[in-house]
mmCIF file of C-alpha atoms and ligand atoms in Angstrom:
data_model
loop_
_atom_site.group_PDB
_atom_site.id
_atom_site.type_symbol
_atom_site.label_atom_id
_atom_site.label_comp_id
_atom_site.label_asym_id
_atom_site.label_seq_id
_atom_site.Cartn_x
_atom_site.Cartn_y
_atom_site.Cartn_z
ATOM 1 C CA UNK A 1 -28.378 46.010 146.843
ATOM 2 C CA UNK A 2 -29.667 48.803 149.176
ATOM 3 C CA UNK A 3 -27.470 51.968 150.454
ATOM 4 C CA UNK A 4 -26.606 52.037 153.779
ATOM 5 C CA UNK A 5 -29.198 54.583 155.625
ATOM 6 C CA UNK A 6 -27.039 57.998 156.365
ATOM 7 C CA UNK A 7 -27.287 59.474 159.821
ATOM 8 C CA UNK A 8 -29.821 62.414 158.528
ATOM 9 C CA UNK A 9 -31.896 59.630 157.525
ATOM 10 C CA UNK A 10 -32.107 56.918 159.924
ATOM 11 C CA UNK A 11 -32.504 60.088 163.162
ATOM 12 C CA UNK A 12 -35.378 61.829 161.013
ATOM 13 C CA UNK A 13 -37.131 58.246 160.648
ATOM 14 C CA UNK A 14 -37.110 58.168 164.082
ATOM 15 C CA UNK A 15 -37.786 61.502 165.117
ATOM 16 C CA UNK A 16 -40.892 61.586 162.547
ATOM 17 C CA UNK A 17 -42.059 58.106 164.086
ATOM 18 C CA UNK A 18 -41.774 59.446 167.559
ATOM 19 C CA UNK A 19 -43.973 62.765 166.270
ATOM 20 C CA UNK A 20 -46.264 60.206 164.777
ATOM 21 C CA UNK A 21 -46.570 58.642 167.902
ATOM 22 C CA UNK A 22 -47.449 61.909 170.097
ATOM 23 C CA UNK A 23 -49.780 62.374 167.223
ATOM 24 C CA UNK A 24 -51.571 59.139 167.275
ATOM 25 C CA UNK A 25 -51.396 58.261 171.483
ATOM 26 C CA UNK A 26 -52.661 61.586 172.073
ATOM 27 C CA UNK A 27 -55.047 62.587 168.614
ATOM 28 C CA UNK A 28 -53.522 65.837 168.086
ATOM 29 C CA UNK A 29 -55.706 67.722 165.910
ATOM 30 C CA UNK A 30 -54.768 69.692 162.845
ATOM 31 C CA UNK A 31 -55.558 72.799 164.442
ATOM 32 C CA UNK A 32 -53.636 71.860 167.349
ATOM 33 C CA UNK A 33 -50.507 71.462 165.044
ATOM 34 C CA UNK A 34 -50.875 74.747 163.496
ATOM 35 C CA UNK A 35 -51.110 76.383 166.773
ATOM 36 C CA UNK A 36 -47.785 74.835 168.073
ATOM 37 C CA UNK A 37 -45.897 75.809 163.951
ATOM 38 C CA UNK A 38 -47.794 79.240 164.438
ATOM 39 C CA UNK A 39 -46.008 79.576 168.055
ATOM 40 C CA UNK A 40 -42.632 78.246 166.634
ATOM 41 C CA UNK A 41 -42.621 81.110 164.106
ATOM 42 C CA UNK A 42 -43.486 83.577 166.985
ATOM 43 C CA UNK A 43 -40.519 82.829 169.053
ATOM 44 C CA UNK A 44 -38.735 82.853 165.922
ATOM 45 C CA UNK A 45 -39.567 86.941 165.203
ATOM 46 C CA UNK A 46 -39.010 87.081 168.565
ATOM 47 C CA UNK A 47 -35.685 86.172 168.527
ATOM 48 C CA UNK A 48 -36.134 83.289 171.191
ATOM 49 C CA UNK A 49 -35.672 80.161 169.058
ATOM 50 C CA UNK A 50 -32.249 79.689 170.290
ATOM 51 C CA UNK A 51 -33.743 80.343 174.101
ATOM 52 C CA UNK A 52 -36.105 77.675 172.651
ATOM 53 C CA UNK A 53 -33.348 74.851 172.035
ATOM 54 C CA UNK A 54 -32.824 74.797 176.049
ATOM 55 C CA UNK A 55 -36.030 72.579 176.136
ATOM 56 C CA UNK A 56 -34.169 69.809 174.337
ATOM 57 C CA UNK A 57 -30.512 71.293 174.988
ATOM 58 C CA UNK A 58 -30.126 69.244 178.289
ATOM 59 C CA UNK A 59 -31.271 66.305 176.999
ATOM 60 C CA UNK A 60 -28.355 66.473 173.912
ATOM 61 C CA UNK A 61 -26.195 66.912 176.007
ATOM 62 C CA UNK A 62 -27.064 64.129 178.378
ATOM 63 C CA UNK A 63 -26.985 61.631 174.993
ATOM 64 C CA UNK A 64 -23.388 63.327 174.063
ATOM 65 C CA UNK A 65 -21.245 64.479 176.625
ATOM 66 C CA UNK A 66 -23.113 62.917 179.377
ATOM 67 C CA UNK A 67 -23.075 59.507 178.121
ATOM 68 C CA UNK A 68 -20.622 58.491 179.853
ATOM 69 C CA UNK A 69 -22.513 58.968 183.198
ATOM 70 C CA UNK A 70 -25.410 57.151 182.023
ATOM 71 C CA UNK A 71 -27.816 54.742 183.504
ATOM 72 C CA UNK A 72 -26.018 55.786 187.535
ATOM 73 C CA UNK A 73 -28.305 53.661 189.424
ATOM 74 C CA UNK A 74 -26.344 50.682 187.881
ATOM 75 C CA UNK A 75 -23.322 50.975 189.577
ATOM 76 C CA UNK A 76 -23.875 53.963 191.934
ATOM 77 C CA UNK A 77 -21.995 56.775 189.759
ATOM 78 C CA UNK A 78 -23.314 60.393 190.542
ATOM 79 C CA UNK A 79 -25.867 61.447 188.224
ATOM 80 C CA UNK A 80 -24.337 63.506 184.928
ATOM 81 C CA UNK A 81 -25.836 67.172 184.657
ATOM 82 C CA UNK A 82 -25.021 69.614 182.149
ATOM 83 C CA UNK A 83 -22.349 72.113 182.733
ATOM 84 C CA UNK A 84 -24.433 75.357 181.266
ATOM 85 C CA UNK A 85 -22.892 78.237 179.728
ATOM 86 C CA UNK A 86 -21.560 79.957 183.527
ATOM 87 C CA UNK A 87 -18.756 77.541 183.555
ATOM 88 C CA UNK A 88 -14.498 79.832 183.773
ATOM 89 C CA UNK A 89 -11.556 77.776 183.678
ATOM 90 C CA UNK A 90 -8.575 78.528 186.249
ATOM 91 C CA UNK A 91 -10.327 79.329 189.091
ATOM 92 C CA UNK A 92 -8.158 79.288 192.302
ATOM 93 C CA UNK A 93 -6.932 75.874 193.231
ATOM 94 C CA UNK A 94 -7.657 75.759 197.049
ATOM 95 C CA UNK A 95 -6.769 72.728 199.587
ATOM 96 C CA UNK A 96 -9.773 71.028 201.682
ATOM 97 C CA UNK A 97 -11.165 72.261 203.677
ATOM 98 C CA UNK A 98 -11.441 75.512 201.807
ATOM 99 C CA UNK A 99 -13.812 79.361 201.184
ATOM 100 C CA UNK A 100 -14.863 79.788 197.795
ATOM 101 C CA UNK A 101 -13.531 83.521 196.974
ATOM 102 C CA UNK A 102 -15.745 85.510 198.065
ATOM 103 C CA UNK A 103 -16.162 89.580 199.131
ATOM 104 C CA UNK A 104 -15.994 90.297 203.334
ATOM 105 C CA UNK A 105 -20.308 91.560 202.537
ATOM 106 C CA UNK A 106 -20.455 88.279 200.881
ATOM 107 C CA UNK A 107 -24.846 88.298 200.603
ATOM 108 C CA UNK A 108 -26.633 84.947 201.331
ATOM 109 C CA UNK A 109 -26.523 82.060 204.314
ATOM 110 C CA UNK A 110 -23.163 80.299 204.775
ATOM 111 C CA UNK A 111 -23.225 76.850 203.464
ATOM 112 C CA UNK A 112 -20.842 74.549 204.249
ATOM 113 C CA UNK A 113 -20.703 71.627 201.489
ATOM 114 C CA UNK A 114 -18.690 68.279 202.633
ATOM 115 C CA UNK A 115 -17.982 64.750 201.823
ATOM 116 C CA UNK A 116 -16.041 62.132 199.867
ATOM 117 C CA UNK A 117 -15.009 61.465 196.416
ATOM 118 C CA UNK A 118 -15.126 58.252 195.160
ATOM 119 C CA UNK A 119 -15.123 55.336 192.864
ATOM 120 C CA UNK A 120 -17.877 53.306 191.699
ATOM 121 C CA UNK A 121 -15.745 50.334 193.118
ATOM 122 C CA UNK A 122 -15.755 52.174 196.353
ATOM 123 C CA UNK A 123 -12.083 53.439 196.578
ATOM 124 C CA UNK A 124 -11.373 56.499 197.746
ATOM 125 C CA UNK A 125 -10.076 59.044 195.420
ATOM 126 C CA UNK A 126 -7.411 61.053 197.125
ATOM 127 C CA UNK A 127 -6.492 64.684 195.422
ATOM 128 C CA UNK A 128 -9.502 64.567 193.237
ATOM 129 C CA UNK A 129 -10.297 67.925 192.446
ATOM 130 C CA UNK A 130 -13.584 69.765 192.414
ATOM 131 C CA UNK A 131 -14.263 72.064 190.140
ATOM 132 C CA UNK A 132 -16.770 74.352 191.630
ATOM 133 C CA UNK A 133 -19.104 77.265 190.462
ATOM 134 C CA UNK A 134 -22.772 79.030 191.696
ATOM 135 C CA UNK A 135 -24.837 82.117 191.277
ATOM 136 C CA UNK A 136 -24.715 84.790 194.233
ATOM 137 C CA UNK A 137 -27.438 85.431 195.989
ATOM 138 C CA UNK A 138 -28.032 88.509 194.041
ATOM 139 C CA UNK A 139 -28.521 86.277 191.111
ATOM 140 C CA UNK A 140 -24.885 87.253 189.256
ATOM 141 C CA UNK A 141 -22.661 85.179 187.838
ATOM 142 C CA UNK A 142 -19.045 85.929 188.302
ATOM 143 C CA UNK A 143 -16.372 86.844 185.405
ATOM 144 C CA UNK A 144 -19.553 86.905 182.873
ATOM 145 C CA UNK A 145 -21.730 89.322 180.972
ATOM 146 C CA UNK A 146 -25.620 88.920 179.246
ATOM 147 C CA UNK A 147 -23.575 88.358 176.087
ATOM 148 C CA UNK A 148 -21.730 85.395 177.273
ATOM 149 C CA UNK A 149 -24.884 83.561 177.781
ATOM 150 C CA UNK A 150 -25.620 83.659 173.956
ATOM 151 C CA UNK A 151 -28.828 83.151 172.489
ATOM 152 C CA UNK A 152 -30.456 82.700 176.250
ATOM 153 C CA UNK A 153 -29.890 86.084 176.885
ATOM 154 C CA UNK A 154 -30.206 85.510 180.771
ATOM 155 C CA UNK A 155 -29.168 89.152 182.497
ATOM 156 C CA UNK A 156 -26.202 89.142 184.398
ATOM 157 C CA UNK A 157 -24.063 92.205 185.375
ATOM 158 C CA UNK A 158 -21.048 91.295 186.959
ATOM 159 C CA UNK A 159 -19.510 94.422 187.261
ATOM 160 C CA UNK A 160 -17.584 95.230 190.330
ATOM 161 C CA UNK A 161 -17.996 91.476 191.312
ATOM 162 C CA UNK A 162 -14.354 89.660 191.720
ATOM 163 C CA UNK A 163 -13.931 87.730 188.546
ATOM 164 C CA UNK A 164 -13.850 84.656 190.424
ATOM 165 C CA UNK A 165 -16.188 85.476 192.917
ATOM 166 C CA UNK A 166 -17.894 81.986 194.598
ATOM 167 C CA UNK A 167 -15.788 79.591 192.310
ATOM 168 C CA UNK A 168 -12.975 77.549 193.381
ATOM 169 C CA UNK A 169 -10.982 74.404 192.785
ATOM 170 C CA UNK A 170 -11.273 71.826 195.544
ATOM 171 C CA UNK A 171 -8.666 69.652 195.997
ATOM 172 C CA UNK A 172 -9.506 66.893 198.133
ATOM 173 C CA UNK A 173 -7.155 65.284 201.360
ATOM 174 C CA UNK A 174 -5.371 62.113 201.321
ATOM 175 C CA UNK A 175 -8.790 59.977 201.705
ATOM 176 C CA UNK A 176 -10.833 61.883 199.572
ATOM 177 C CA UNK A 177 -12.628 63.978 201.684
ATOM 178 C CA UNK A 178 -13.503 67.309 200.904
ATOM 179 C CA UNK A 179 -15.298 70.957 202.338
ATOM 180 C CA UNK A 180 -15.825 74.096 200.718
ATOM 181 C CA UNK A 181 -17.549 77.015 202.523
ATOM 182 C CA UNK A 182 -19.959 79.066 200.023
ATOM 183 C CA UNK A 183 -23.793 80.874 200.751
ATOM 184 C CA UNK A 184 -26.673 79.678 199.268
ATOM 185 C CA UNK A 185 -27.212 80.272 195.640
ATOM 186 C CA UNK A 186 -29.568 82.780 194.626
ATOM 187 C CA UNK A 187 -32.086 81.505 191.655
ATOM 188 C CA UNK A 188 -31.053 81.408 188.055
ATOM 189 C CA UNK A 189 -33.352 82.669 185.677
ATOM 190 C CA UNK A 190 -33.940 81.345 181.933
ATOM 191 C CA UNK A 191 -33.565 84.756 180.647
ATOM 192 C CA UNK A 192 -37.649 84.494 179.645
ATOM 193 C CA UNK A 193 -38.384 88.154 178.392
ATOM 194 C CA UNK A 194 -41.516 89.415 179.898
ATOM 195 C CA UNK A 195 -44.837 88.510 177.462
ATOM 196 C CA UNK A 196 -42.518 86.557 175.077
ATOM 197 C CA UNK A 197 -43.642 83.153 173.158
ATOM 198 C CA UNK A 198 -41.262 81.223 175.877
ATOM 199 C CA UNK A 199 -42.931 83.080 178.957
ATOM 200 C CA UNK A 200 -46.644 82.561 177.304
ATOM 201 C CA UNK A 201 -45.821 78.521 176.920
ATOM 202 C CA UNK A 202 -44.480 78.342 180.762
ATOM 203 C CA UNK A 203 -47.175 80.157 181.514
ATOM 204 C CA UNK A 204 -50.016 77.628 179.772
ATOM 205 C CA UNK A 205 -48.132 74.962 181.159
ATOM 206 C CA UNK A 206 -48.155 76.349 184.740
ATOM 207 C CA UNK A 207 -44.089 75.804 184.993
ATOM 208 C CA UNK A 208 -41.575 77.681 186.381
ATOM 209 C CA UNK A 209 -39.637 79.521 183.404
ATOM 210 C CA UNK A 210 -36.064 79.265 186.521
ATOM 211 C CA UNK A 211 -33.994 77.119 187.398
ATOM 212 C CA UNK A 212 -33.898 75.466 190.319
ATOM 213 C CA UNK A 213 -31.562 76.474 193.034
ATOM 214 C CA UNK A 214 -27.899 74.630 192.335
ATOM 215 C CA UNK A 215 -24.134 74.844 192.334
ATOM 216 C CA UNK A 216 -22.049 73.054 189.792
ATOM 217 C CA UNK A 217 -19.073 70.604 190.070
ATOM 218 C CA UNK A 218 -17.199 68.748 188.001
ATOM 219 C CA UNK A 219 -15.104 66.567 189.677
ATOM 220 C CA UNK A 220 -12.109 64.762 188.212
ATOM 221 C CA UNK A 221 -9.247 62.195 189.785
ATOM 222 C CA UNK A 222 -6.935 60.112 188.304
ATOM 223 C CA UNK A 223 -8.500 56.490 186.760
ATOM 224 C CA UNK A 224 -11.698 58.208 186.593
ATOM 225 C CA UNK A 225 -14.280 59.350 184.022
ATOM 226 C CA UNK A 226 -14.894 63.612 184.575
ATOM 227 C CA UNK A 227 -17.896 63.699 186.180
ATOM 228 C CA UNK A 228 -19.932 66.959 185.613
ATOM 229 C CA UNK A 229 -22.810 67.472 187.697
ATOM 230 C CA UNK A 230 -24.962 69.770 190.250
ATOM 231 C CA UNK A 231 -25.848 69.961 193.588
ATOM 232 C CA UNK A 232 -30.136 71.030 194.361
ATOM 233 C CA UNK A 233 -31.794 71.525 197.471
ATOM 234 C CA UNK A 234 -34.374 69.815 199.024
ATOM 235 C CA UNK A 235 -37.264 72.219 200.433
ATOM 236 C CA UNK A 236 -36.675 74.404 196.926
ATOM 237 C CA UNK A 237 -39.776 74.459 195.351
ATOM 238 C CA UNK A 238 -38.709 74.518 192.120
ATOM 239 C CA UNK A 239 -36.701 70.706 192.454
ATOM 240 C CA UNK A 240 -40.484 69.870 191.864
ATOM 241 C CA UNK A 241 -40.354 70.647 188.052
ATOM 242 C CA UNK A 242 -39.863 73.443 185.868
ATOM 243 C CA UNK A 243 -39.688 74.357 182.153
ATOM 244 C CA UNK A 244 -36.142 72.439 181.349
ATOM 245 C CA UNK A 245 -37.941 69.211 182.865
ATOM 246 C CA UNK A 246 -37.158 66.952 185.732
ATOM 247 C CA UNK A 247 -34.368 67.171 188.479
ATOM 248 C CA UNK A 248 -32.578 64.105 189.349
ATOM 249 C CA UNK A 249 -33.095 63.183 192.877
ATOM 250 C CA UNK A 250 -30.392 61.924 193.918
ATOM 251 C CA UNK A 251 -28.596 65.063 193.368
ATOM 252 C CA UNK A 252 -31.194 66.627 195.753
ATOM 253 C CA UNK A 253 -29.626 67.290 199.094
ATOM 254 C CA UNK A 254 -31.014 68.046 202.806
ATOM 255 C CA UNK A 255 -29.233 71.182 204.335
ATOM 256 C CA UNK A 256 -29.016 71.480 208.157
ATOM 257 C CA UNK A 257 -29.552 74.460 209.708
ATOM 258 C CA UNK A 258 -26.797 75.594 212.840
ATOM 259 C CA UNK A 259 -27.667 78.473 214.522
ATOM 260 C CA UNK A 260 -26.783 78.019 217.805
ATOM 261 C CA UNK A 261 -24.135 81.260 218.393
ATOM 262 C CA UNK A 262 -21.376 78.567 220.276
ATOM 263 C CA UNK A 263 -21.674 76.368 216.837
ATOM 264 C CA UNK A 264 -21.138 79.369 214.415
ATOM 265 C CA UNK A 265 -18.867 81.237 216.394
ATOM 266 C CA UNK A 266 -16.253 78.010 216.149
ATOM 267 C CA UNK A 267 -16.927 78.653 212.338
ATOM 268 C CA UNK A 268 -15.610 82.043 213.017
ATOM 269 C CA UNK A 269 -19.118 82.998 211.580
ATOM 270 C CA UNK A 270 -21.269 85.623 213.053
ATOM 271 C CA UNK A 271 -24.590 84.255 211.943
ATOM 272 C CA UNK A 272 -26.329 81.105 212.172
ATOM 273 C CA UNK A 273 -25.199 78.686 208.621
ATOM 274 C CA UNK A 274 -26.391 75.646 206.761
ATOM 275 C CA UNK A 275 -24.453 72.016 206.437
ATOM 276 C CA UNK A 276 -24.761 70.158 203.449
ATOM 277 C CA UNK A 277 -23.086 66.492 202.502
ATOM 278 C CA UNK A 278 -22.665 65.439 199.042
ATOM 279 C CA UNK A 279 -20.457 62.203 197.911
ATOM 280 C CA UNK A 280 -19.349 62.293 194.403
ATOM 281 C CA UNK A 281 -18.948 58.994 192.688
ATOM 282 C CA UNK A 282 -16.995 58.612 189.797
ATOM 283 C CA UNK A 283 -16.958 55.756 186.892
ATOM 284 C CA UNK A 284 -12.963 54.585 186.303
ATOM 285 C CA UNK A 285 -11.919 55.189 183.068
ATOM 286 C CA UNK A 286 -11.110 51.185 182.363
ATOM 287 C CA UNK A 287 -15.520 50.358 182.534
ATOM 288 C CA UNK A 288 -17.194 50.229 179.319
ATOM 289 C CA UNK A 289 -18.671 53.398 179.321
ATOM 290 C CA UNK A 290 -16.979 55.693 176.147
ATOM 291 C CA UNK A 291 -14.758 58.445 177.792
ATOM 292 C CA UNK A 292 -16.417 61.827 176.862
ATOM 293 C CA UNK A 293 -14.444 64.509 174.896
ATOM 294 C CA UNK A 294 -14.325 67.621 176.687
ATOM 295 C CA UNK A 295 -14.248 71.000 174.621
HETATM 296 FE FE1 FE2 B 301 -26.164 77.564 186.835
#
């Protein structure tokens, strides 16, 4: 009688079948495998192995914590995207429609993000809240240092910056609309030293070692699955592909530009700002899809 296959065993006989695969479907040569061990052990002396993992990170996380949001375009649920390491819990709870804290020289455009939350059955989801967080336009994350970024030793400098600067929790009204006023988010770097194993592979693969322009929800309401995802814009080059692989469309968004004076001035703004409408819909907790367990 055989022994059950352990985990270890039955994921490496499918991870060394899919490298067999590549191998055979493509005829990767000898030479070509020693080149890609030999860059390996560079980024290992290099100390960017963990920087490394990112390439594959997302898509963990998509088979583990994500699950739960996965195959949307059955039902219509918002498309699951990692949370990242820039995530602070207790950020102010603010009522619709709401300013993410920000300083009076706040830098960037004004964006004005609205919409609905709802169910994948189509019922509203009053008082859902929405957790929100983005980069500034000077490329800083709030409340954070280099160090809390780990081994992707991105740069960010947040000193002087409000420790909750451009996060919020949204909660939204009685119907489940919402509106948060924010700027556009500066870009997010991967933290790719300059010359480094990681920045020579972008390079020879002519991709972008950033991340695309984005600001992160996660949205919860009672009945319903925690959705985390992110919000891109359409007309950012970089929603076109870069180094951590493709963007889901359907979290790319269309902003619309107001700058007539009469328009921003109702906004009490005193330059022109950008509209932007994003629905989130959420799985209930009762479908069939396992509940994820949140850290
Ligand atoms: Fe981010």
């Amino acid at each position: 009688m055989s022994m059950p296959e352990t985990r270890l065993q039955v994921v490496f006989g499918d991870l060394r079948r899919a490298i067999d695969d590549v191998i055979l479907k493509h005829q990767v040569t000898i030479e070509e495998v020693f080149a890609a061990i030999g860059w390996l052990q560079q980024a290992a002396d290099s100390g960017e192995l963990p920087a490394a993992g990112i390439l594959f990170y997302k898509t963990a996380l998509r088979a583990t914590e994500g699950a739960a949001y996965a195959h949307p375009e059955r039902d219509g649920a918002s498309q699951w995207e990692m949370e990242g390491p820039a995530h602070r819990p207790g950020a102010p709870l603010l009522a619709s429609p709401a300013v993410l804290p920000m300083r009076p020289d706040e830098p960037g455009e004004p964006l004005i993000v609205s919409g609905t939350v709802r169910s994948t059955m189509g019922d509203p989801l009053p008082g859902a809240i929405l957790d929100i967080w983005q980069i500034d336009a000077n490329r800083v994350y709030s409340g954070m240092s280099t160090a809390d970024f780990g081994g992707l030793n991105i740069p960010n400098d947040s000193t002087g910056v409000p420790e909750f600067n451009l996060r919020g929790r949204i909660v939204a009204d009685s119907v489940g609309r919402y509106e948060f006023r924010t700027v556009m988010p500066g870009t997010e770097t991967l933290g790719f030293a300059h010359g480094s194993p990681l920045t020579a592979l972008t390079q020879a693969l002519a991709l972008p070692g950033m991340r695309p322009l984005h600001i992160h929800s996660i949205v919860s309401a009672e009945g319903c699955v925690p959705l985390t995802t992110q919000i891109y814009f359409d007309g950012d080059p970089l929603v076109s592909g870069t180094i951590e692989g493709p963007i889901p469309l359907s979290a790319v968004k269309t902003t619309t530009l107001h700058d007539d004076p009469a328009d921003y001035q109702a906004r009490s703004l005193t330059v022109p700002y950008r509209t932007l409408t994003y629905d989130y819909v959420l799985r209930p907790a009762t479908s069939a899809a396992p509940v994820p367990a949140r850290p």
